[in-house]
Structures are given as C-alpha cells and as structure tokens.
XYZ file of C-alpha atoms in Angstrom:
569
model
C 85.110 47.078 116.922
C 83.878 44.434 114.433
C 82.004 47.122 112.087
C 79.757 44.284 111.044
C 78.378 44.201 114.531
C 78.046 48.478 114.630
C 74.499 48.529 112.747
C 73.368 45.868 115.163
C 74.623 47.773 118.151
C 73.146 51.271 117.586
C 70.112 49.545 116.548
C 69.742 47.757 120.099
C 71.068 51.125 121.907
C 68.379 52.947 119.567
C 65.859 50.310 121.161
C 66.717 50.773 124.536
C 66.261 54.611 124.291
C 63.444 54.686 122.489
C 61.697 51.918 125.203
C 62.639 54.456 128.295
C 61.013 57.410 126.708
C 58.082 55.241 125.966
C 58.056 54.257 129.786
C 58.619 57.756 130.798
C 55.932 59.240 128.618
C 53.598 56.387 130.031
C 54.553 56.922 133.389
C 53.926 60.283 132.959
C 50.368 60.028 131.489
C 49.697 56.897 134.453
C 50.774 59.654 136.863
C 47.975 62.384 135.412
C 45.288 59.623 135.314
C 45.865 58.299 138.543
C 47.180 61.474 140.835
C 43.882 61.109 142.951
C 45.055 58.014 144.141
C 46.028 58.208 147.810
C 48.636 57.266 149.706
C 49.126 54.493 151.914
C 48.411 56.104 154.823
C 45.314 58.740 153.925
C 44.523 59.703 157.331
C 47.302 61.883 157.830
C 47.403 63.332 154.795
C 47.983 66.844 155.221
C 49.215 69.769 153.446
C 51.421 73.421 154.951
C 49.067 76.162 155.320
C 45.892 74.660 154.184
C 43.963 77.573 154.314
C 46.195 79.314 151.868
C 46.448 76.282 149.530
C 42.766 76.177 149.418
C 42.670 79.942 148.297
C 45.537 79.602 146.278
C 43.629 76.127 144.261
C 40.893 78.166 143.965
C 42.300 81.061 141.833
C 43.645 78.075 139.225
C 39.778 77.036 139.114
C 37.117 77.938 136.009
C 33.932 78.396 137.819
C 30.777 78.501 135.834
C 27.608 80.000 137.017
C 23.938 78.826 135.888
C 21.008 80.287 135.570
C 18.516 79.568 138.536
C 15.271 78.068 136.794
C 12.486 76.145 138.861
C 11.069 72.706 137.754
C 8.573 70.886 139.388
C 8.282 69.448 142.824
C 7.177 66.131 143.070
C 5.946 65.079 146.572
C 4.769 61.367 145.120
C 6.364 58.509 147.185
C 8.012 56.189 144.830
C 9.609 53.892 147.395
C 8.841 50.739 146.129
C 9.541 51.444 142.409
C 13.170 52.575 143.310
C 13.935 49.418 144.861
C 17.142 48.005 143.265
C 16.756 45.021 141.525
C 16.873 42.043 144.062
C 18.921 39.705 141.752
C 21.777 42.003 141.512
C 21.749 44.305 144.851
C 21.406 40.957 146.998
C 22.384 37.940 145.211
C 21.432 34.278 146.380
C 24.443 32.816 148.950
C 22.950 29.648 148.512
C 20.335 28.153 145.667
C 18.857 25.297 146.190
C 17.525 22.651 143.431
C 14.852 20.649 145.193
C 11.279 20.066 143.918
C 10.256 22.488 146.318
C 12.779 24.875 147.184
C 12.136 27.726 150.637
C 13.893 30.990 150.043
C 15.095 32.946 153.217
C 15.568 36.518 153.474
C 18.515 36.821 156.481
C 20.830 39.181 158.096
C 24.009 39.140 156.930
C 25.747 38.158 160.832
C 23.790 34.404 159.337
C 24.244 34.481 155.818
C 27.851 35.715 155.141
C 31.019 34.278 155.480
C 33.064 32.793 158.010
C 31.573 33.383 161.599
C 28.591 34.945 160.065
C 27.742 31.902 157.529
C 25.600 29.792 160.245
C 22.696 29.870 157.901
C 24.814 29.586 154.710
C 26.344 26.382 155.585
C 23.446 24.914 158.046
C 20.834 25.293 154.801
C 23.892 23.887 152.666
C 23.951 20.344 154.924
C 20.259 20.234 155.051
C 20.314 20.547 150.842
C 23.121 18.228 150.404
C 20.671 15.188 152.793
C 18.203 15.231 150.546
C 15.628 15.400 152.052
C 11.933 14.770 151.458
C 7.967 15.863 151.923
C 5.928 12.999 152.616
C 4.707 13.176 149.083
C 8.172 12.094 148.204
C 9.531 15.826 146.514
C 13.216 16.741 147.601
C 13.206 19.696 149.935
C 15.783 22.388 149.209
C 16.802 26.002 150.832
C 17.649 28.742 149.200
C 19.758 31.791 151.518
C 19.305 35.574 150.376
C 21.377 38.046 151.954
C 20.116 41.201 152.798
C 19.137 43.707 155.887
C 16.242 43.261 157.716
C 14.973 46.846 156.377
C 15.464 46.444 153.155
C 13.482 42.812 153.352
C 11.114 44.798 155.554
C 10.526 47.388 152.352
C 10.680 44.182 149.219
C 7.939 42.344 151.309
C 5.813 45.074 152.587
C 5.647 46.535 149.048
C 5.302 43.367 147.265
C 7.907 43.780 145.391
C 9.820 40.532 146.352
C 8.150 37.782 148.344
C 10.365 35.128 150.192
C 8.618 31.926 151.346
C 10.218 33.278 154.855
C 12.162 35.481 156.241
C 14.377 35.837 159.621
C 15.217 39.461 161.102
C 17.374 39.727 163.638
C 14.849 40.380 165.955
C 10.763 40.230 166.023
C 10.813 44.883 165.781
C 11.001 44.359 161.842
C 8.215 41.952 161.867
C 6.490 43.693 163.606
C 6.886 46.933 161.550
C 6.251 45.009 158.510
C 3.113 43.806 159.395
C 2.051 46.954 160.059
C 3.028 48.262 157.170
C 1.325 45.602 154.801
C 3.241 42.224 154.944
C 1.019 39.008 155.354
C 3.814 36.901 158.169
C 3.031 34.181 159.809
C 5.850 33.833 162.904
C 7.045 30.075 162.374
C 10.278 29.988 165.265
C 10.514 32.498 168.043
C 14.374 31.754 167.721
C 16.648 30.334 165.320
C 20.066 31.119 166.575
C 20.384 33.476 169.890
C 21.917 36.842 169.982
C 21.991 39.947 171.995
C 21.868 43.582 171.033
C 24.414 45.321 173.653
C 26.935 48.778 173.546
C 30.449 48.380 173.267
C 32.035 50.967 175.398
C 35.558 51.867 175.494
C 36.945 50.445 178.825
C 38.053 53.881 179.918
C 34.191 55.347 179.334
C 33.162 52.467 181.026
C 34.802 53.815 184.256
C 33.665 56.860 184.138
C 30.101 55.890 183.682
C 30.717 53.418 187.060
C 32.377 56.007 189.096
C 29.684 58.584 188.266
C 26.783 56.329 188.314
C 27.432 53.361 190.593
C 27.195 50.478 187.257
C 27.509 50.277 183.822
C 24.023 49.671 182.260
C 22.326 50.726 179.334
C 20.209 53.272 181.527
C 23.083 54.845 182.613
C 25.238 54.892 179.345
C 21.964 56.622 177.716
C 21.721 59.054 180.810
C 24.935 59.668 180.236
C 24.613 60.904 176.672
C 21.587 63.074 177.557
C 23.761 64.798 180.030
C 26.728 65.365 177.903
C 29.213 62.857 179.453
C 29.675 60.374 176.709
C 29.340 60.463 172.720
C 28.329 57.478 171.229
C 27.259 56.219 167.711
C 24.008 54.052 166.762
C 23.530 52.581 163.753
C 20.450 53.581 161.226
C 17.363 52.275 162.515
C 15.495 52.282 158.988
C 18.110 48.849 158.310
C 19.416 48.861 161.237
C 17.660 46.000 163.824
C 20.299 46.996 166.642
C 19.837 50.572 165.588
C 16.018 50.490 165.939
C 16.217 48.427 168.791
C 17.917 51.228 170.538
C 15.966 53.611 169.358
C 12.857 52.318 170.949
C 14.485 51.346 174.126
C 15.535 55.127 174.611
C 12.240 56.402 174.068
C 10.891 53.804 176.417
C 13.352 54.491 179.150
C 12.626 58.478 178.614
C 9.288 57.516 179.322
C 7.804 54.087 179.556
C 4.173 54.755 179.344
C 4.183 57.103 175.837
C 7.594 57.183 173.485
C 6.013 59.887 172.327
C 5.417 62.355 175.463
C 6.886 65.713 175.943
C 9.368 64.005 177.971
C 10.424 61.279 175.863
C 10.623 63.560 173.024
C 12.631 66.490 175.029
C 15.219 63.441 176.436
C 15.907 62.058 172.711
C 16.502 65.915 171.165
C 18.821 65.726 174.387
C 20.936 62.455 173.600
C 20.847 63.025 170.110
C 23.341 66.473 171.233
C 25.686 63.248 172.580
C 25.489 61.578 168.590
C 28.040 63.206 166.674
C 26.304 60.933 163.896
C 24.217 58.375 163.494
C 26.355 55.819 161.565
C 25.068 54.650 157.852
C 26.737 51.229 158.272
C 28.715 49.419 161.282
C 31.809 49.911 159.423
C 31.206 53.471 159.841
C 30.805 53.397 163.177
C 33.397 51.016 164.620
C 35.908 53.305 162.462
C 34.714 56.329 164.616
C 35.124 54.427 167.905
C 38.570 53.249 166.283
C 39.761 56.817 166.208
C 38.379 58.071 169.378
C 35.762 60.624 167.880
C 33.149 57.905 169.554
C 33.753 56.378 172.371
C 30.654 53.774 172.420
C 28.357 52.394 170.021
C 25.539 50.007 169.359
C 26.882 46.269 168.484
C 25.114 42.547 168.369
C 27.213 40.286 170.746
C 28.225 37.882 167.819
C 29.908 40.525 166.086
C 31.499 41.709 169.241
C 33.326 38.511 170.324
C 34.090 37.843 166.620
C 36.371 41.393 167.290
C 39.526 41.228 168.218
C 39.420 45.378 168.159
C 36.080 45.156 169.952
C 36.906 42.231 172.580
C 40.252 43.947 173.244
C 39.375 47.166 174.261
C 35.812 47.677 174.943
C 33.009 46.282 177.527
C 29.764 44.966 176.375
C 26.805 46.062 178.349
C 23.746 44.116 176.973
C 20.133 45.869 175.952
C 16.682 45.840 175.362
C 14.568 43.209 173.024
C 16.454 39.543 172.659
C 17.998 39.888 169.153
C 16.599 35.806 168.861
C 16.827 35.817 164.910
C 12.737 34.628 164.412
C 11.560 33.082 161.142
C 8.699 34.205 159.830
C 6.697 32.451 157.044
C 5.614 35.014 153.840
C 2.228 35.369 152.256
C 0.058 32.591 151.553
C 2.072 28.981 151.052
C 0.716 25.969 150.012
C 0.751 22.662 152.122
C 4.219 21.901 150.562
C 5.842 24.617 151.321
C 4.882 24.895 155.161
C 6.166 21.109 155.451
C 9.531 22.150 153.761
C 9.698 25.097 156.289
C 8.773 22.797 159.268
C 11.304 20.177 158.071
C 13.997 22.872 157.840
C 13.234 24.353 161.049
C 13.520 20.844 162.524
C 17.258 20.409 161.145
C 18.550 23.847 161.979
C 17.011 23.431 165.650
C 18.808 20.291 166.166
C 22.099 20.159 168.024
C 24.511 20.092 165.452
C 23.852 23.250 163.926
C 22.876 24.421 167.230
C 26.551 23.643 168.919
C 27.970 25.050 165.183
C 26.118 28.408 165.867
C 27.424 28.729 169.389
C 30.962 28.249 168.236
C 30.431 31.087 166.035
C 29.283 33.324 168.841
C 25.679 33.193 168.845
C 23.820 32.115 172.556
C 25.305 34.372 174.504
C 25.699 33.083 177.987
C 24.586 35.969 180.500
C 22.000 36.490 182.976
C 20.486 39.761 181.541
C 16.851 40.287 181.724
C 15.718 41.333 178.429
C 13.182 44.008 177.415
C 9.912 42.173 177.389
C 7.432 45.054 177.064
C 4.712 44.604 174.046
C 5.157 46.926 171.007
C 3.142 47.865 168.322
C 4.356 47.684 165.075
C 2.156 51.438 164.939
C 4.762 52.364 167.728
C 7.827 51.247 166.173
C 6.719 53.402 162.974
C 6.053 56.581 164.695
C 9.637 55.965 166.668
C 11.327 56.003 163.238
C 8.994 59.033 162.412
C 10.278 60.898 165.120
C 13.688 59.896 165.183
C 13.429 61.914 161.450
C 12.196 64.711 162.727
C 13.922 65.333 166.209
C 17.510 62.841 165.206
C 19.635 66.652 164.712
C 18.069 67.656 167.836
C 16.787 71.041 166.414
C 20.809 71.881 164.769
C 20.307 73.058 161.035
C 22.386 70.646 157.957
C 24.020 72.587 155.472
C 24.915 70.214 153.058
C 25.973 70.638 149.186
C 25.664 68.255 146.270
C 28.384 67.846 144.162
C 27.576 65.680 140.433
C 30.008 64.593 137.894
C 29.002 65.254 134.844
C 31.536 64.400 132.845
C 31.248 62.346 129.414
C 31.469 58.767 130.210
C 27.845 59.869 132.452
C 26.369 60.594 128.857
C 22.893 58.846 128.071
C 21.481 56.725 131.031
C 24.244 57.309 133.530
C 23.512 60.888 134.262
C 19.048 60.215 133.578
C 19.929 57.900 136.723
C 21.660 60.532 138.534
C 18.955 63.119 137.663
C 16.439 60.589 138.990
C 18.679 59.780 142.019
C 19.065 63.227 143.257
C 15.235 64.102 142.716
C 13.729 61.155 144.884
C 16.752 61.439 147.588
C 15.986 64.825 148.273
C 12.176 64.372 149.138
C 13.676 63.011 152.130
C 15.639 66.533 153.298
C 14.039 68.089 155.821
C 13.199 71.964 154.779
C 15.005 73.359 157.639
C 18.345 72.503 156.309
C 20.136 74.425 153.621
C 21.022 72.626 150.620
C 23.481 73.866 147.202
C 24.221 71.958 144.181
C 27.534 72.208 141.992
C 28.112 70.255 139.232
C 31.586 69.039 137.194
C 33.887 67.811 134.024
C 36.684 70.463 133.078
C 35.185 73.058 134.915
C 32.832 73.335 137.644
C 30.116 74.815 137.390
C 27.409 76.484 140.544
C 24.186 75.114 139.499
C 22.674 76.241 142.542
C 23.588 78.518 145.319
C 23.550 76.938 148.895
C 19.416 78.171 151.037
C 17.307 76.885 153.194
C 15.831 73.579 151.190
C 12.179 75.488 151.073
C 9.617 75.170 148.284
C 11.512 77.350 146.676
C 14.912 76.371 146.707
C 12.936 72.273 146.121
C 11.767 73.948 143.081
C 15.279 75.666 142.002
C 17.185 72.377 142.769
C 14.624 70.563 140.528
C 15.147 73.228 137.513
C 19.301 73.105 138.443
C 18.987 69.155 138.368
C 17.045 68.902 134.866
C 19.199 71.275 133.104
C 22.438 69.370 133.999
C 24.591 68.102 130.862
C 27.361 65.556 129.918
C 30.771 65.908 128.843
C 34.256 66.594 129.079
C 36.707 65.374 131.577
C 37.044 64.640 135.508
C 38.365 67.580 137.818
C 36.884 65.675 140.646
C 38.904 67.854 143.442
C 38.618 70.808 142.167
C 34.888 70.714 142.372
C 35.420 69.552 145.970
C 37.895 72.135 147.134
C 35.127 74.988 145.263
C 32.403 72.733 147.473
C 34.239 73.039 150.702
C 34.840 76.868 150.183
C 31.216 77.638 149.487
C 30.244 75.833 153.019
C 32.514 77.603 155.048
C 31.503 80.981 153.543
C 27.661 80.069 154.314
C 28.800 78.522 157.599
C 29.365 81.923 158.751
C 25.487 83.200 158.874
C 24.912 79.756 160.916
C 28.200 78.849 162.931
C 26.347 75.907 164.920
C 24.864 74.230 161.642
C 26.567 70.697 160.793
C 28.104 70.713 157.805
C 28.406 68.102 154.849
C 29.110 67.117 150.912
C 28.125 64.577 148.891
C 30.826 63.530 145.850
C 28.495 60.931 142.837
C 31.121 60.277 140.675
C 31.756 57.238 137.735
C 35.124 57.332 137.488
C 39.131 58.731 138.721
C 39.816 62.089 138.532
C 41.895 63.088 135.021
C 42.722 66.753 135.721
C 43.255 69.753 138.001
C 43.996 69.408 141.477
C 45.615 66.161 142.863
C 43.971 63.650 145.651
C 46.971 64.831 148.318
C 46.018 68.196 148.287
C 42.438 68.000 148.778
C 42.405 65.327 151.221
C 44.997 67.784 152.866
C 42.500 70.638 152.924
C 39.364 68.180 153.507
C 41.305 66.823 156.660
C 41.857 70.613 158.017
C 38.300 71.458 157.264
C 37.081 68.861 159.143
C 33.949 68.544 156.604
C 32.379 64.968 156.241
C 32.675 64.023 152.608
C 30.313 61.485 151.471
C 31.260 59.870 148.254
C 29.384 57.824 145.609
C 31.255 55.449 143.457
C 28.773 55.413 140.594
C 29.209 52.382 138.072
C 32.448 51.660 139.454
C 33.914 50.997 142.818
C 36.401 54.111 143.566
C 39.431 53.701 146.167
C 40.357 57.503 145.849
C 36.458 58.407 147.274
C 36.872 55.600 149.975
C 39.556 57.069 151.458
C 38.359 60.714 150.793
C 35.077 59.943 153.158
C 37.339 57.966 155.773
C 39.418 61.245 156.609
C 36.164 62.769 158.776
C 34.338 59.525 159.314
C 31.486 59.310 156.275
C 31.082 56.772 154.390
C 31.415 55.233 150.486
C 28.714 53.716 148.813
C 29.197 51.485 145.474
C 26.060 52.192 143.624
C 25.250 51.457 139.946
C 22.882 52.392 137.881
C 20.114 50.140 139.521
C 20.457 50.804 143.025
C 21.347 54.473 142.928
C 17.919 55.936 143.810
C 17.267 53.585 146.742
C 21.016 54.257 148.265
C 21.121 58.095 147.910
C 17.278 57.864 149.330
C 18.244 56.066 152.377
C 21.460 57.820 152.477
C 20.283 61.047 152.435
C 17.810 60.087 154.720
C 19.765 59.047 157.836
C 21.858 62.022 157.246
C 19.110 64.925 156.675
C-alpha cells in the first residue's frame, strides 16, 4: 500500500463509520418520536392477549391523582361568540372583483371540487363575462363554502351576513328565519337534488321480502322493529340529516311530531342507530365495514360513488333537496339586480346541462314530501332529537387533554375554554371523567353522572389544569380505556366513549401498535382532536371503531368540540 494514500484512507473509513452511527442514532431518535405512527393497514392492528397487555402497560404507567375542587357553572349560551372565524374556518372558493360583488354561502356538493364545483365554476364564467347593472358597474360573485348549519348559525346570529345564501334544501331557511335571519327566497331551485338512503343491496332484499317494497316507510319501520341498523347524518349541519329527521317524526305521526307516538317510535329507531354520524365520511366508512348497513345520502353524491353505485340501492325521501337561494338582510337596488342577473345565467342551459352531468336533476318519478313546516317545528324536532337521540341508554364518556408544554400560554386557555362551553351541551344523565397528560397522566376527575355536581367538579378539574413536559399520548389512552371498563360494570348497557385533544405526536411511553391493538379489542370509539396540527396517528386511532378526527386550531376549537360533543351526548 502506497503509505501516502493510508492517512487518506482511514480518514474516509473514519467518515463512513462515523456517518452510520450518526444515521443509527437518528434513526433511533426518528423511531422514539414517531412510534405512534401506524401502520399501513391500522384496521387490523392487533396485539396477543390484549387484555393482559393492557394490564401489563398499565403497571409501567405514573398515575397522578388531583384534588377534586368545584368552580363555577356557567349556564350562559355563548353560541355566537364561539363561532370560528369565517375567513379562516371557510375560506372564499371563488372572489370576485366587480363593482358590486354577491357573496354566496353554499353546500359544499356546489362549491367544492370536481363533481361538486357546479357553483364554483358556473359563478367563475359568469365573473370572467363581465357583466353589467344597468348603471353600467361590473357584476361579480363571490362562492363561500360552508354547511348549511353553520350558515344557518353566522346569519341568524349576525355574525356573518352573505348577500345570499343557498341550502340544500328550503328546512334551513326555514329554521333560520325562525331563529332571527331576515331571507328573502329569490329561486325555489338552483340545481336539483334528492335526499334518498343508500341501502346495501342485500338489506334491500330483506326489507322487500318482509315488506312487499323498498321505501323509506318501510326502511324506517324496519329500524323501529330491529331489522336493519342504519346511520343518519347530524341534523344540526346536516340538511339530509334533518331532513330525515323530520320525515320520521312525520311518518310516526303526521298530525303532531311531537305526540306520544311520534316520540315513543323515534326512542324506538334510534335503538336501530348504532350512531348518528358527525360527518358523511363517518358514515359511509361504517356502511364500508358492515357495522351499518344503510344510511342517509343526497343522490349527487351517490352516483358520484363508485362504492355507493356499486353496491347499494337508492330509495329516494322526503322534502326535494332543490338547492334554493335566498337573498340576506336588507340589499340595496344594486345588489338585488346583481342577484337577479346571476340567477338568470346559472338558470340558463349551459350551466344547467353542466350541473346534470355532474349528477344533479335526478330523473325519477318520486313524489316528494310536500307537507308545510314551520320553521318552530323543525326547531323543536332538533330539540327532541337531543333529548330522546340515545333512546333513554346512559353515555359514559371520558375526556382525555394533553397538557403537555408546547400547549403552554393560549393553547391550553383555548382548551380550557373549549371543554367548558362543549360540555353545556352533555346531557346530565350521562357520566362523564376527565384525565389529563405530558409524562405522566394524571386523574383530574373521577368518571359520575355529569350532575351539578360533578358540572361543578369538572369546572374546578378543568381550571386547575397546567402545561408542561412531554407527550405519552397512549398511555393516557390505555389508563382512559381501563377506567371505562371498570365503571362500565355498574352500567353494562351504557355506550361508551373517549375523547383524545392533542397538539402534537406522541414522544414517550407506550407505542401507537399497542394501543390501537387494545383500542381495537375494546371496541371503545375514540374520538380524537388534532389541535393546531393535523395528526395521522389520531386519524387512524378513531377509524379502528368508527369515530371520527377533527382538525381544530385554536379558533375553531370551541365551536367543533360544542357541536361535537353535541351530536354525541
């Protein structure tokens, strides 16, 4: 060997070696950072003896206990003042630049991408014409994306005002008219649609065999008797969701949705809802794996399925889903002459043919629901869907908070204020606990019945919670899921449920396989909050038992848990 070359070559081997440790110690630290995420197939996750692991994780855990100390109740409604900020939650699809420029609240099936942009890109043409008020101002559009509850609650509370707005059918008009919104109904119909039930071909049978057709009567009288489980969607956002809702109650009983009989036939289908589902997504996930075997569905989305279309029937329902516009508050001249000139474009038969090809205008012969509602009725349907929606079965549900450092400051002042307005809307027949976690967790409060008392206890446990340390996300969860199956014992028949708000990955303690392992044995819905920070790891976690995942930030955080908490309790 040429021993000028031997310094150079130990000095290159020396490199090399000193480069693999550096990859193995990263690799190493990557693999403690990121050991909650999952694999690539999380629903069969599963781990040998899961009741052992659990017990065995358990005895590895540092679990704090607080002291029980009441704070205040506050029964004030703050609804409108916890209403994210509208720039951020729901961002413009389209902006328009005209002289006078209409903004549109609409559903997302007309102002999203694809098969649901109709409005998007039928707004876009009219923008890109030009076009003018007879005073010689350019007209322009502007699209907003965003429920039809949620624009039901901005406009009713004044917190927002469109120039209009276009549910997808006239039940959220009415209901926010009655509730305070000055709407002027411009266009019965913008694009045609049809709220229906998408029901698993083999269900469908059964219903026809038993009861001679496949209607929506007889799906529903097949829930109430125990035949069929299907999911509906929330009917607070929900337009297909409420419009089920108050078709049920009418078909219960058609003179009063509110009778003894009506009310004693809902607590009886609501036995055939294993949940009502927080989004669509949920719910087509829980027909997908055969724990549902219908659910509610507008006919656009269904023929935009492949999944739905290919396996499922769709049997059509109650009030025309005919996407109205309504005009908002007082306009000026102007502004109604922009709104007729729009109206006149998207009526006409080019975006009229467009909207077909994207699966609006259904073509069937069914006979709508044309019964007059009240928008009083459609409240006190909601109201009693609240009340009577677990059909008298008790919620034990418990909390779980991270409260590790990076939620210092406003982060975990949000959460505080989060979980105080969400749970005015538990119900004090269920029983609610609250654990909190960095390093260790820590039992702020013991799971009771959600009384004055324990309202008063969860307050105190709330306030007193502090910031710091690191994430041992799953080993608060695995201590969560312990503490409902020992209370589950007292009340065997009670559903059962957690709620994970968390800001970031899990850093320490027990790794995503092994709780999703035990969570998928357990069979306890998990739902997760990403907090600041969209979180795979908690996606998948509430996928295993079919919750859900919310992204929430700072802003939003109140009105999602709210609603959230809510449809659930």
């Amino acid at each position: 060997m040429n021993k000028s070359k031997t310094p150079l070559i130990i000095a290159v081997i020396g490199a090399i070696i000193t480069a693999a440790l550096i990859i193995t110690v990263i690799n190493k630290s990557s693999s403690k950072r990121n050991n909650d995420l999952p694999s690539t197939n999380t629903h069969k996750v599963s781990v040998n003896n899961p009741e052992e692991k659990l017990q065995k994780c358990l005895k590895n855990i540092n679990i704090l206990s607080a002291e029980k100390v009441k704070g205040t109740v506050d029964y004030s409604d703050n609804g409108s003042a916890n209403l994210p900020n509208i720039e951020t939650k729901y961002p413009l699809t389209i902006v328009g630049d005209g002289d006078v420029d209409i903004e549109i609240f609409s559903t997302s099936e007309k102002a999203g991408k694809n098969n649901n942009g109709w409005l998007n890109e039928t707004a876009e043409e009219f923008n890109n014409q030009r076009n003018r008020l007879s005073n010689g101002k350019i007209i322009s559009v502007s699209v907003r994306s965003i429920p039809s509850g949620a624009s039901s609650d901005y406009i009713s509370n004044n917190v927002y005002l469109p120039q209009a707005y276009t549910p997808s059918n006239e039940l959220f008009g009415k209901l926010a008219m009655e509730a305070g919104a000055k709407l002027q109904l411009e266009a019965e119909s913008l694009v045609a649609n049809t709220a229906g039930i998408a029901i698993s071909r083999s269900a469908a049978s059964s219903v026809a065999s038993k009861y001679g057709s496949v209607t929506y009567e007889n799906i529903v009288d097949a829930v109430v008797n125990g035949e069929l489980q299907m999911g509906y969607t929330y009917p607070y956002t929900s337009a297909t969701g409420l419009n089920f809702l108050v078709n049920a109650l009418q078909h219960f009983d058609s003179g009063n949705i509110l009778s003894d009989t009506a009310v004693s036939q809902f607590q009886q289908l609501q036995k055939g809802i294993p949940f009502v589902c927080y989004t669509t997504d949920q719910m087509v996930n829980a027909m997908q794996s055969g724990t549902l075997q219908a659910g509610v569905v507008e006919y656009q989305a269904y023929t935009n399925s492949a999944v739905l279309k290919g396996g499922y029937d769709f049997v059509p329902f109650g009030y025309k889903h005919s996407n109205p516009l309504y005009s908002v508050g007082d306009l000026s001249d102007e502004q109604h002459e922009a709104i007729n000139a729009f109206l006149s474009y998207a009526l006409s038969s080019g975006p009229q043919q467009k909207a077909k090809e994207y699966g609006f205008d259904p073509d069937n012969s069914y006979s709508y629901n044309t019964n007059d509602i009240s928008g009083a009725d459609i409240i006190s349907a909601q109201r009693l869907w609240k009340e009577e929606k677990d059909s008298g079965t008790p919620t034990i549900a418990l909390f779980i908070a991270d409260v590790s450092g990076s939620m210092t400051g406003d982060p975990l002042n949000r959460l505080k204020d989060s979980l105080i307005e969400a749970s005015k809307n538990i119900r004090s027949d269920n029983y609610v606990g609250l654990i909190s976690y960095n390093d260790d967790v820590k039992l702020n409060l013991p799971i009771a019945q959600f009384d004055l008392e324990q309202r008063s206890y969860f307050a105190g446990a709330v306030e007193k919670m502090k910031a710091g340390g690191n994430t041992a996300t799953y080993d608060a969860l695995l201590v969560g899921i312990n503490m409902i199956n020992e209370y589950k014992e007292s009340i065997p028949d009670a559903k059962t449920m957690i709620f994970v708000l968390s800001d970031g990955q899990c850093n320490r303690g027990v790794e995503y396989n092994t709780a999703a392992g035990i969570v998928s044995h357990y069979g306890i819905p998990i739902y997760t909050i990403g907090y600041n920070e969209e979180i795979n790891s908690l996606k998948d976690l509430s996928s295993i038992n079919e919750a859900v995942y919310i992204d929430a930030d700072s802003d939003d955080v109140v009105y999602e848990l709210a609603a959230l908490f809510n449809a659930q309790m």
